[in-house]
Amino acid sequence: MSLPTMVFVFLGISMVVYLFICYLGYRATNQSSMDDFYLGGRDLGPIVLFLTIGASWFSMWFLLGAPGSFFLHGVGFNSFFILNIVLGVFMFVFGRRMWALAKIYNYVTPSDMLEHYYNSRFTRLISSVIGIYLLFPYIGIQLLGAGVAFELIGSSFWLGVGSMLVLVTLYSLVGGMKAVAWTDAVQGVFYMLLTWGLAFWMLSKGVTGIGSLGNLFSTVNDSYPDFLKYPGSSGYFTPLNWFAYIAIYVTAGIGLPHLWTRYYMAKNMSAFKVVPLGHVLFASWGFIPILIVGILGKLFLPDIEVVDQIFPAIVLEYSPVLAVVLITAAFAAAMSTVDSQLMAMGTIFTKDIWEVFIKKENSEKTLVWVGRISMVILMAISVVWTLYAEGSIVALSMIAFTCGSLLFMPLFGVLFYPKAGKYAANISLIAGFLTLLFTTYIVRDPGGIYGGGYALLIQVLLFFIIAQIEKNHLKERTIAYHSITRKCINGEFQPSNEKDYHNTKNVAESQ
């Protein structure tokens, strides 16, 4: 049996499992309810919630892109992922507040929260445009990874892209958010366990002859002395680039729309006692096998041309069957992200564009169908984006991460900085986005510093400077809003309680 045939057999088996989960999600979802279809009924338990966040966060860039970038850059790339611990803290601090406010005010999208707080329709428009734009490269890298994996086994790049399109679109459109979250949980556990198993299997004496982590590090240090020394063998991760990647990575974990809306989906606030800890374990420990694979690639396949192929390529050297299983896992990693991004795209277009700017009066059933149709159209645009994408998977993903990071500052104002008004939010958001476009497509990475770092720096400076000089005409309402948030966190109000829900909502809206 040829490798492409084996891949399709394994994908077929896995798809039967995913479609069964899709069926269960369909049965558990009210297909005429916005909350049910887009937010899973807002009743995800802590285990499913942390798994769907982790699986959506760690996509094809984790399984294929991260080993390739570690292979290329050395220790400078891999080390900043220890900051998943910081991201876990952010999930606890920000996630609880986002959940409480979404419960009180029935937010569905990130822009729902931003427009309501800043009382600005323009804030909704610019944040939704950025939210949709960032999902094109993010979905594009998943499709790109599928094509790269198929090319490695001698099949067609576009066959891989097409297979991904059909599989993920099918169960996203039919099952809704519950099907997506449940599938994410299964896929995340599958590809994380497989990554660990394959990395340590290849490390063993019976396969590569290395035998232990100590031998692995000493061998690569002897052959490539700069690989494990800062800034790494490529020299790219200077202190400034390292800090830029850190700031973007941590804040994007809150600001990316498909992750932001997941904080709305928790069954109760207690879920956020489990989600951050689960993420820290899932994410930080998950990079240990990635480190092993990157070093093994450097030792045994130093001349590989497409660095994003390093993981399946080195497995293929020792076991074609396991390489097929890995490609199936890569598909799982990509699908667990694409399905979430498709749902986010459909939600943003439906709630922030269609319902606000195109047709205001709609039934919930109509809005669900508008979302489904928009998912197909936006997915097609992502395919076109893939045609013109240049660069490694991780480099392309940083475009999306930076956009998510730009959405973080207005959110910071909502939750912690009442001094900031709509001008601070809107002007800084536009300036940061335009800077990102300029340093991505016109003058790439000026001075050798990642362009997203400039975008984030300009946004942060403008946000705080304008906040000092603008007059916030909604000062009393803003203070009441922050007061309600604090009371929810302190346990004085329980938004899941129907009586307290109406009390908290009326207090802020009366201001």
Coordinates of C-alpha atoms in Angstrom, one line a residue:
M1 CA 0.0 0.0 0.0
S2 CA 1.4 3.4 -1.0
L3 CA 2.0 6.2 1.6
P4 CA -0.8 8.4 0.2
T5 CA -3.2 5.5 0.3
M6 CA -2.3 4.8 3.9
V7 CA -2.8 8.4 4.8
F8 CA -6.3 8.4 3.3
V9 CA -7.1 5.2 5.2
F10 CA -6.0 6.7 8.5
L11 CA -7.8 9.9 7.8
G12 CA -10.9 8.0 6.8
I13 CA -10.9 6.1 10.2
S14 CA -10.3 9.3 12.1
M15 CA -13.0 11.1 10.2
V16 CA -15.6 8.4 11.2
V17 CA -14.8 9.3 14.8
Y18 CA -15.0 13.0 14.2
L19 CA -18.3 12.7 12.4
F20 CA -19.8 10.6 15.2
I21 CA -18.8 13.4 17.6
C22 CA -20.3 15.9 15.2
Y23 CA -23.5 13.9 15.3
L24 CA -23.5 14.0 19.1
G25 CA -22.9 17.7 19.0
Y26 CA -25.7 18.2 16.5
R27 CA -28.1 16.3 18.7
A28 CA -27.1 18.4 21.8
T29 CA -27.4 21.8 20.0
N30 CA -30.4 23.9 19.4
Q31 CA -29.8 24.7 15.7
S32 CA -32.0 27.8 16.0
S33 CA -30.1 29.3 18.9
M34 CA -27.2 31.7 18.5
D35 CA -25.9 30.9 22.0
D36 CA -26.1 27.1 21.3
F37 CA -24.6 27.1 17.8
Y38 CA -21.8 29.7 18.3
L39 CA -21.0 29.4 22.1
G40 CA -22.0 25.8 22.9
G41 CA -24.8 27.0 25.1
R42 CA -22.2 28.6 27.5
D43 CA -22.0 25.5 29.5
L44 CA -18.6 23.9 28.7
G45 CA -17.1 22.1 31.7
P46 CA -13.5 22.9 32.8
I47 CA -11.8 19.8 31.2
V48 CA -13.4 20.2 27.8
L49 CA -12.9 24.0 28.0
F50 CA -9.1 23.8 28.6
L51 CA -8.7 21.1 26.0
T52 CA -10.6 23.0 23.3
I53 CA -8.5 26.2 24.2
G54 CA -5.3 24.2 24.1
A55 CA -6.1 22.4 20.9
S56 CA -7.2 25.6 19.2
W57 CA -4.1 27.4 20.3
F58 CA -1.7 24.7 19.3
S59 CA -2.4 24.1 15.6
M60 CA -0.3 23.0 12.6
W61 CA 2.3 25.7 13.7
F62 CA 2.9 23.6 16.8
L63 CA 3.2 20.2 15.2
L64 CA 5.1 21.2 12.0
G65 CA 6.0 24.9 12.4
A66 CA 7.6 24.8 15.8
P67 CA 10.0 21.9 15.2
G68 CA 11.0 23.6 11.9
S69 CA 11.6 27.0 13.6
F70 CA 13.6 25.4 16.5
F71 CA 15.6 23.5 13.8
L72 CA 16.3 26.8 12.1
H73 CA 16.8 29.3 15.0
G74 CA 18.0 27.1 17.9
V75 CA 17.4 27.9 21.6
G76 CA 16.3 31.5 21.0
F77 CA 13.0 30.2 19.5
N78 CA 12.0 27.5 21.9
S79 CA 12.9 29.2 25.2
F80 CA 10.1 31.8 25.1
F81 CA 7.5 29.1 25.4
I82 CA 8.2 28.8 29.1
L83 CA 6.0 31.9 29.2
N84 CA 3.0 29.6 28.8
I85 CA 3.1 29.9 32.6
V86 CA 2.4 33.6 32.3
L87 CA -0.3 33.0 29.8
G88 CA -1.9 30.6 32.3
V89 CA -2.0 33.4 34.8
F90 CA -3.5 35.7 32.2
M91 CA -6.2 33.2 31.5
F92 CA -7.1 33.2 35.2
V93 CA -7.0 37.0 35.6
F94 CA -8.7 38.0 32.3
G95 CA -10.8 34.9 31.6
R96 CA -12.9 35.1 34.8
R97 CA -13.7 38.8 34.1
M98 CA -14.5 38.2 30.4
W99 CA -16.8 35.3 31.4
A100 CA -18.7 37.4 34.0
L101 CA -19.3 40.3 31.7
A102 CA -20.4 38.1 28.8
K103 CA -22.8 36.3 31.1
I104 CA -24.3 39.6 32.3
Y105 CA -24.5 41.4 29.0
N106 CA -25.0 38.4 26.7
Y107 CA -21.9 39.1 24.6
V108 CA -21.2 36.7 21.7
T109 CA -18.2 38.3 20.0
P110 CA -15.2 40.3 21.1
S111 CA -16.7 43.3 19.4
D112 CA -19.9 43.0 21.4
M113 CA -17.9 43.8 24.5
L114 CA -15.7 46.5 23.0
E115 CA -18.6 48.4 21.4
H116 CA -20.7 48.2 24.5
Y117 CA -18.0 49.4 26.9
Y118 CA -16.6 52.2 24.7
N119 CA -20.1 53.1 23.3
S120 CA -18.6 53.3 19.8
R121 CA -19.9 51.6 16.7
F122 CA -16.6 52.4 15.1
T123 CA -14.8 50.3 17.8
R124 CA -17.0 47.4 16.7
L125 CA -16.2 47.9 13.0
I126 CA -12.4 48.2 13.3
S127 CA -12.1 45.3 15.8
S128 CA -14.3 43.0 13.7
V129 CA -12.3 43.9 10.5
I130 CA -9.0 43.0 12.3
G131 CA -10.7 39.9 13.8
I132 CA -11.7 38.6 10.4
Y133 CA -8.4 39.6 8.7
L134 CA -6.2 37.8 11.2
L135 CA -8.1 34.5 10.6
F136 CA -7.1 34.4 6.9
P137 CA -3.4 33.8 7.6
Y138 CA -4.3 31.6 10.6
I139 CA -6.5 29.3 8.6
G140 CA -4.1 29.6 5.7
I141 CA -1.2 28.2 7.6
Q142 CA -3.3 25.2 8.6
L143 CA -4.1 24.6 4.9
L144 CA -0.4 25.2 4.0
G145 CA 0.6 22.6 6.6
A146 CA -1.7 20.0 5.2
G147 CA -0.3 20.6 1.7
V148 CA 3.3 20.5 3.0
A149 CA 2.6 17.1 4.7
F150 CA 1.1 15.6 1.5
E151 CA 4.0 16.8 -0.6
L152 CA 6.4 15.0 1.7
I153 CA 4.7 11.6 1.0
G154 CA 4.8 12.2 -2.7
S155 CA 1.2 13.4 -3.1
S156 CA -0.3 16.7 -4.3
F157 CA 0.0 19.8 -2.2
W158 CA -3.6 20.8 -3.2
L159 CA -4.9 17.3 -2.5
G160 CA -3.8 18.0 1.1
V161 CA -5.4 21.4 1.1
G162 CA -8.6 20.1 -0.4
S163 CA -8.9 17.2 2.1
M164 CA -8.6 19.6 5.0
L165 CA -11.2 21.9 3.5
V166 CA -13.8 19.2 3.1
L167 CA -13.3 17.5 6.4
V168 CA -13.3 20.5 8.7
T169 CA -16.0 22.5 6.9
L170 CA -18.3 19.5 7.1
Y171 CA -18.4 19.1 10.8
S172 CA -18.1 22.8 11.7
L173 CA -21.1 23.7 9.6
V174 CA -23.3 20.9 10.8
G175 CA -22.5 20.4 14.5
G176 CA -21.9 23.9 15.8
M177 CA -19.7 24.8 18.8
K178 CA -20.3 21.8 20.9
A179 CA -19.2 19.5 18.1
V180 CA -16.2 21.7 17.6
A181 CA -15.2 21.7 21.3
W182 CA -15.7 18.0 21.8
T183 CA -13.7 17.2 18.6
D184 CA -11.0 19.6 19.8
A185 CA -10.7 17.7 23.1
V186 CA -10.2 14.3 21.3
Q187 CA -7.8 15.7 18.7
G188 CA -5.8 17.6 21.3
V189 CA -5.2 14.6 23.4
F190 CA -4.4 12.5 20.3
Y191 CA -1.7 14.7 18.8
M192 CA -0.1 15.6 22.1
L193 CA 0.3 12.0 23.3
L194 CA 1.5 11.0 19.8
T195 CA 4.1 13.8 19.8
W196 CA 5.5 12.7 23.1
G197 CA 5.5 9.0 22.1
L198 CA 7.3 9.7 18.7
A199 CA 9.9 12.0 20.2
F200 CA 11.0 9.6 22.9
W201 CA 10.8 6.6 20.5
M202 CA 13.2 8.4 18.1
L203 CA 15.4 9.4 21.0
S204 CA 15.9 5.7 22.0
K205 CA 19.1 3.8 21.3
G206 CA 17.2 1.3 19.1
V207 CA 16.2 4.0 16.7
T208 CA 18.6 7.0 16.4
G209 CA 21.2 5.6 18.9
I210 CA 21.1 8.8 21.1
G211 CA 19.6 7.1 24.1
S212 CA 19.0 10.0 26.5
L213 CA 18.4 13.8 26.7
G214 CA 21.9 14.3 28.1
N215 CA 23.4 12.6 25.0
L216 CA 21.1 14.6 22.7
F217 CA 22.2 18.0 24.1
S218 CA 25.9 17.1 24.2
T219 CA 25.9 15.7 20.6
V220 CA 24.2 18.8 19.2
N221 CA 26.5 21.1 21.2
D222 CA 29.5 19.3 19.8
S223 CA 28.3 19.6 16.2
Y224 CA 26.6 23.0 16.4
P225 CA 28.1 25.0 19.3
D226 CA 25.8 28.0 18.7
F227 CA 22.5 26.0 18.6
L228 CA 22.0 26.0 22.4
K229 CA 23.5 29.4 23.1
Y230 CA 21.6 32.7 22.9
P231 CA 20.5 34.0 20.6
G232 CA 20.6 30.7 18.8
S233 CA 22.3 29.5 15.6
S234 CA 20.4 31.9 13.2
G235 CA 21.0 35.0 15.4
Y236 CA 17.4 36.2 14.8
F237 CA 16.3 36.0 18.4
T238 CA 18.1 39.1 19.7
P239 CA 16.8 40.5 23.1
L240 CA 14.4 42.9 21.2
N241 CA 13.0 40.2 19.0
W242 CA 12.7 37.8 21.9
F243 CA 10.8 40.3 23.9
A244 CA 8.5 41.2 20.9
Y245 CA 7.6 37.5 20.5
I246 CA 7.0 37.1 24.2
A247 CA 4.6 40.1 24.4
I248 CA 2.7 39.1 21.3
Y249 CA 2.5 35.4 22.2
V250 CA 1.1 36.0 25.7
T251 CA -1.4 38.7 24.8
A252 CA -2.6 36.9 21.6
G253 CA -3.6 34.0 23.9
I254 CA -6.3 36.3 25.3
G255 CA -7.0 38.5 22.3
L256 CA -7.4 36.0 19.3
P257 CA -11.1 35.9 18.6
H258 CA -11.5 32.1 18.6
L259 CA -9.8 32.1 22.0
W260 CA -11.5 35.2 23.4
T261 CA -15.0 33.7 22.7
R262 CA -14.0 30.5 24.5
Y263 CA -13.8 32.5 27.7
Y264 CA -17.5 33.2 27.3
M265 CA -18.3 29.5 27.0
A266 CA -17.5 28.3 30.5
K267 CA -20.3 26.8 32.6
N268 CA -19.3 28.9 35.6
M269 CA -16.5 30.9 37.0
S270 CA -15.1 27.9 38.9
A271 CA -13.9 26.5 35.5
F272 CA -11.1 29.1 35.5
K273 CA -9.5 27.3 38.5
V274 CA -8.8 24.4 36.2
V275 CA -8.3 26.0 32.7
P276 CA -5.1 27.9 33.5
L277 CA -3.4 24.9 35.3
G278 CA -4.5 22.6 32.4
H279 CA -3.1 25.0 29.9
V280 CA 0.3 25.3 31.6
L281 CA 0.6 21.6 31.7
F282 CA -0.6 21.1 28.2
A283 CA 1.4 23.9 26.7
S284 CA 4.7 24.1 28.6
W285 CA 5.2 20.3 28.8
G286 CA 4.1 20.0 25.2
F287 CA 7.3 21.8 23.9
I288 CA 9.6 19.2 25.4
P289 CA 9.0 16.7 22.5
I290 CA 9.2 19.6 20.0
L291 CA 12.6 20.5 21.4
I292 CA 13.7 16.8 21.0
V293 CA 12.5 16.7 17.4
G294 CA 14.1 19.9 16.4
I295 CA 17.5 18.7 17.7
L296 CA 17.2 15.3 16.1
G297 CA 16.4 17.0 12.8
K298 CA 19.5 19.2 13.2
L299 CA 21.6 16.1 13.7
F300 CA 20.2 13.7 11.1
L301 CA 18.6 15.9 8.4
P302 CA 20.7 19.1 8.5
D303 CA 20.2 19.9 4.8
I304 CA 16.4 19.6 4.6
E305 CA 15.0 22.3 2.3
V306 CA 11.5 22.8 3.8
V307 CA 12.0 23.2 7.5
D308 CA 8.3 22.7 8.3
Q309 CA 8.6 19.1 7.1
I310 CA 11.3 18.2 9.6
F311 CA 9.0 16.3 12.0
P312 CA 7.3 14.0 9.5
A313 CA 10.5 13.7 7.5
I314 CA 12.6 12.4 10.3
V315 CA 9.9 9.9 11.4
L316 CA 9.6 8.8 7.7
E317 CA 13.3 7.9 7.9
Y318 CA 12.7 5.2 10.5
S319 CA 9.0 4.2 10.1
P320 CA 6.7 5.0 7.1
V321 CA 3.7 3.7 9.1
L322 CA 4.4 6.0 12.0
A323 CA 4.9 8.9 9.6
V324 CA 1.4 8.3 8.3
V325 CA 0.1 8.3 11.8
L326 CA 1.9 11.6 12.4
I327 CA 0.4 13.2 9.3
T328 CA -3.0 12.1 10.6
A329 CA -2.2 13.8 13.9
A330 CA -1.0 16.9 12.0
F331 CA -4.4 17.0 10.3
A332 CA -6.0 16.7 13.8
A333 CA -4.0 19.6 15.0
A334 CA -5.0 21.7 12.1
M335 CA -8.6 20.7 12.2
S336 CA -8.9 21.6 15.9
T337 CA -7.8 25.1 15.0
V338 CA -9.5 25.6 11.6
D339 CA -12.9 24.6 13.0
S340 CA -12.6 27.1 15.9
Q341 CA -11.5 29.8 13.5
L342 CA -14.4 29.1 11.1
M343 CA -16.8 29.4 14.0
A344 CA -15.1 32.7 15.0
M345 CA -15.3 34.0 11.4
G346 CA -19.0 33.1 11.1
T347 CA -19.8 34.6 14.5
I348 CA -18.0 37.9 13.8
F349 CA -19.4 38.3 10.3
T350 CA -23.0 37.5 11.5
K351 CA -23.0 39.6 14.7
D352 CA -20.6 42.4 13.9
I353 CA -21.1 42.9 10.2
W354 CA -24.5 41.5 9.0
E355 CA -26.7 42.2 12.0
V356 CA -25.2 45.7 12.6
F357 CA -24.5 47.1 9.2
I358 CA -26.5 45.0 6.7
K359 CA -29.8 43.8 8.1
K360 CA -30.7 44.5 11.7
E361 CA -33.9 42.5 12.1
N362 CA -33.3 38.7 11.9
S363 CA -34.5 35.6 13.6
E364 CA -31.9 33.6 15.4
K365 CA -32.4 30.8 12.9
T366 CA -31.6 33.2 10.1
L367 CA -28.4 34.4 11.8
V368 CA -27.2 30.8 12.3
W369 CA -27.6 30.2 8.5
V370 CA -25.9 33.6 7.7
G371 CA -23.0 32.3 9.8
R372 CA -22.9 29.0 7.9
I373 CA -22.9 30.6 4.5
S374 CA -20.3 33.2 5.6
M375 CA -18.0 30.4 6.8
V376 CA -17.9 28.8 3.4
I377 CA -17.2 32.2 1.7
L378 CA -14.5 33.2 4.1
M379 CA -12.9 29.7 4.0
A380 CA -12.6 30.2 0.2
I381 CA -10.8 33.5 0.7
S382 CA -8.4 31.7 3.1
V383 CA -7.6 29.3 0.3
V384 CA -6.8 32.2 -2.0
W385 CA -4.5 33.6 0.7
T386 CA -2.7 30.3 0.8
L387 CA -1.9 30.7 -2.9
Y388 CA 0.2 33.8 -2.2
A389 CA 1.6 32.9 1.3
E390 CA 5.4 33.2 1.6
G391 CA 7.5 32.2 4.6
S392 CA 7.5 29.4 7.2
I393 CA 4.4 28.4 9.1
V394 CA 5.5 30.1 12.3
A395 CA 6.5 33.3 10.5
L396 CA 3.0 33.5 8.9
S397 CA 1.3 32.7 12.1
M398 CA 2.9 35.7 13.8
I399 CA 0.8 38.0 11.5
A400 CA -2.3 36.5 13.1
F401 CA -0.8 36.5 16.6
T402 CA 0.1 40.2 16.3
C403 CA -3.5 41.1 15.3
G404 CA -4.8 39.2 18.3
S405 CA -2.3 41.0 20.5
L406 CA -3.6 44.4 19.1
L407 CA -7.1 43.5 20.3
F408 CA -5.7 42.9 23.8
M409 CA -5.2 46.6 24.6
P410 CA -8.8 47.7 24.2
L411 CA -9.7 44.7 26.3
F412 CA -7.3 45.8 29.0
G413 CA -9.1 49.1 29.1
V414 CA -12.4 47.3 29.5
L415 CA -11.3 45.3 32.4
F416 CA -8.6 47.3 34.2
Y417 CA -8.1 50.8 32.9
P418 CA -11.2 53.0 33.2
K419 CA -9.3 56.1 32.2
A420 CA -9.2 54.9 28.6
G421 CA -12.1 56.0 26.4
K422 CA -13.1 55.3 22.8
Y423 CA -10.4 57.6 21.3
A424 CA -7.6 55.8 23.1
A425 CA -9.0 52.5 22.0
N426 CA -9.8 53.4 18.3
I427 CA -6.8 55.5 17.4
S428 CA -4.3 53.1 19.0
L429 CA -5.9 50.1 17.4
I430 CA -5.9 51.7 13.9
A431 CA -2.3 52.9 14.3
G432 CA -1.1 49.5 15.4
F433 CA -2.9 47.7 12.6
L434 CA -1.5 50.0 9.9
T435 CA 2.0 49.7 11.3
L436 CA 1.6 45.9 11.2
L437 CA 0.5 46.0 7.5
F438 CA 3.4 48.4 6.7
T439 CA 6.1 46.3 8.4
T440 CA 4.6 43.0 6.9
Y441 CA 4.0 43.9 3.3
I442 CA 6.0 47.1 2.5
V443 CA 9.1 47.4 4.7
R444 CA 9.5 44.0 6.3
D445 CA 11.0 43.9 9.8
P446 CA 12.8 47.3 9.8
G447 CA 16.2 47.1 11.5
G448 CA 16.0 43.3 11.7
I449 CA 13.3 43.6 14.4
Y450 CA 10.0 41.8 14.0
G451 CA 7.5 44.2 12.5
G452 CA 4.8 43.2 15.0
G453 CA 6.9 44.5 17.8
Y454 CA 6.7 48.0 16.3
A455 CA 3.0 47.7 15.8
L456 CA 2.4 46.7 19.5
L457 CA 4.8 49.4 20.8
I458 CA 3.1 52.1 18.8
Q459 CA -0.4 50.9 19.9
V460 CA 0.6 50.7 23.6
L461 CA 2.1 54.2 23.6
L462 CA -0.8 55.8 21.9
F463 CA -3.3 54.0 24.1
F464 CA -1.9 55.3 27.3
I465 CA -1.0 58.8 26.0
I466 CA -4.5 59.5 24.6
A467 CA -6.1 58.1 27.7
Q468 CA -4.3 60.8 29.7
I469 CA -5.7 63.7 27.5
E470 CA -9.1 62.6 26.3
K471 CA -12.3 63.4 28.3
N472 CA -14.3 60.3 29.0
H473 CA -17.9 61.3 28.6
L474 CA -19.0 58.0 30.1
K475 CA -17.0 58.3 33.3
E476 CA -19.9 57.4 35.7
R477 CA -21.0 54.5 33.5
T478 CA -17.4 53.3 33.2
I479 CA -16.8 53.4 36.9
A480 CA -20.1 51.4 37.5
Y481 CA -19.0 48.9 34.9
H482 CA -15.6 48.3 36.6
S483 CA -17.4 48.1 40.0
I484 CA -19.6 45.4 38.7
T485 CA -16.6 43.5 37.4
R486 CA -14.9 43.6 40.7
K487 CA -18.0 42.5 42.6
C488 CA -18.4 39.5 40.3
I489 CA -14.8 38.5 40.9
N490 CA -15.1 39.1 44.7
G491 CA -18.2 36.8 44.8
E492 CA -20.6 39.6 45.7
F493 CA -22.6 38.9 42.6
Q494 CA -23.0 35.6 40.9
P495 CA -23.8 36.2 37.2
S496 CA -25.0 32.6 36.9
N497 CA -27.7 33.4 39.4
E498 CA -30.8 34.7 37.6
K499 CA -31.6 37.4 40.2
D500 CA -28.0 38.7 40.4
Y501 CA -27.8 38.6 36.6
H502 CA -30.6 41.1 36.3
N503 CA -29.4 43.2 39.2
T504 CA -25.9 43.7 37.8
K505 CA -27.1 44.4 34.3
N506 CA -29.6 47.0 35.4
V507 CA -27.0 48.8 37.7
A508 CA -24.6 49.5 34.8
E509 CA -27.3 50.3 32.2
S510 CA -28.9 52.8 34.5
Q511 CA -25.7 54.9 34.6

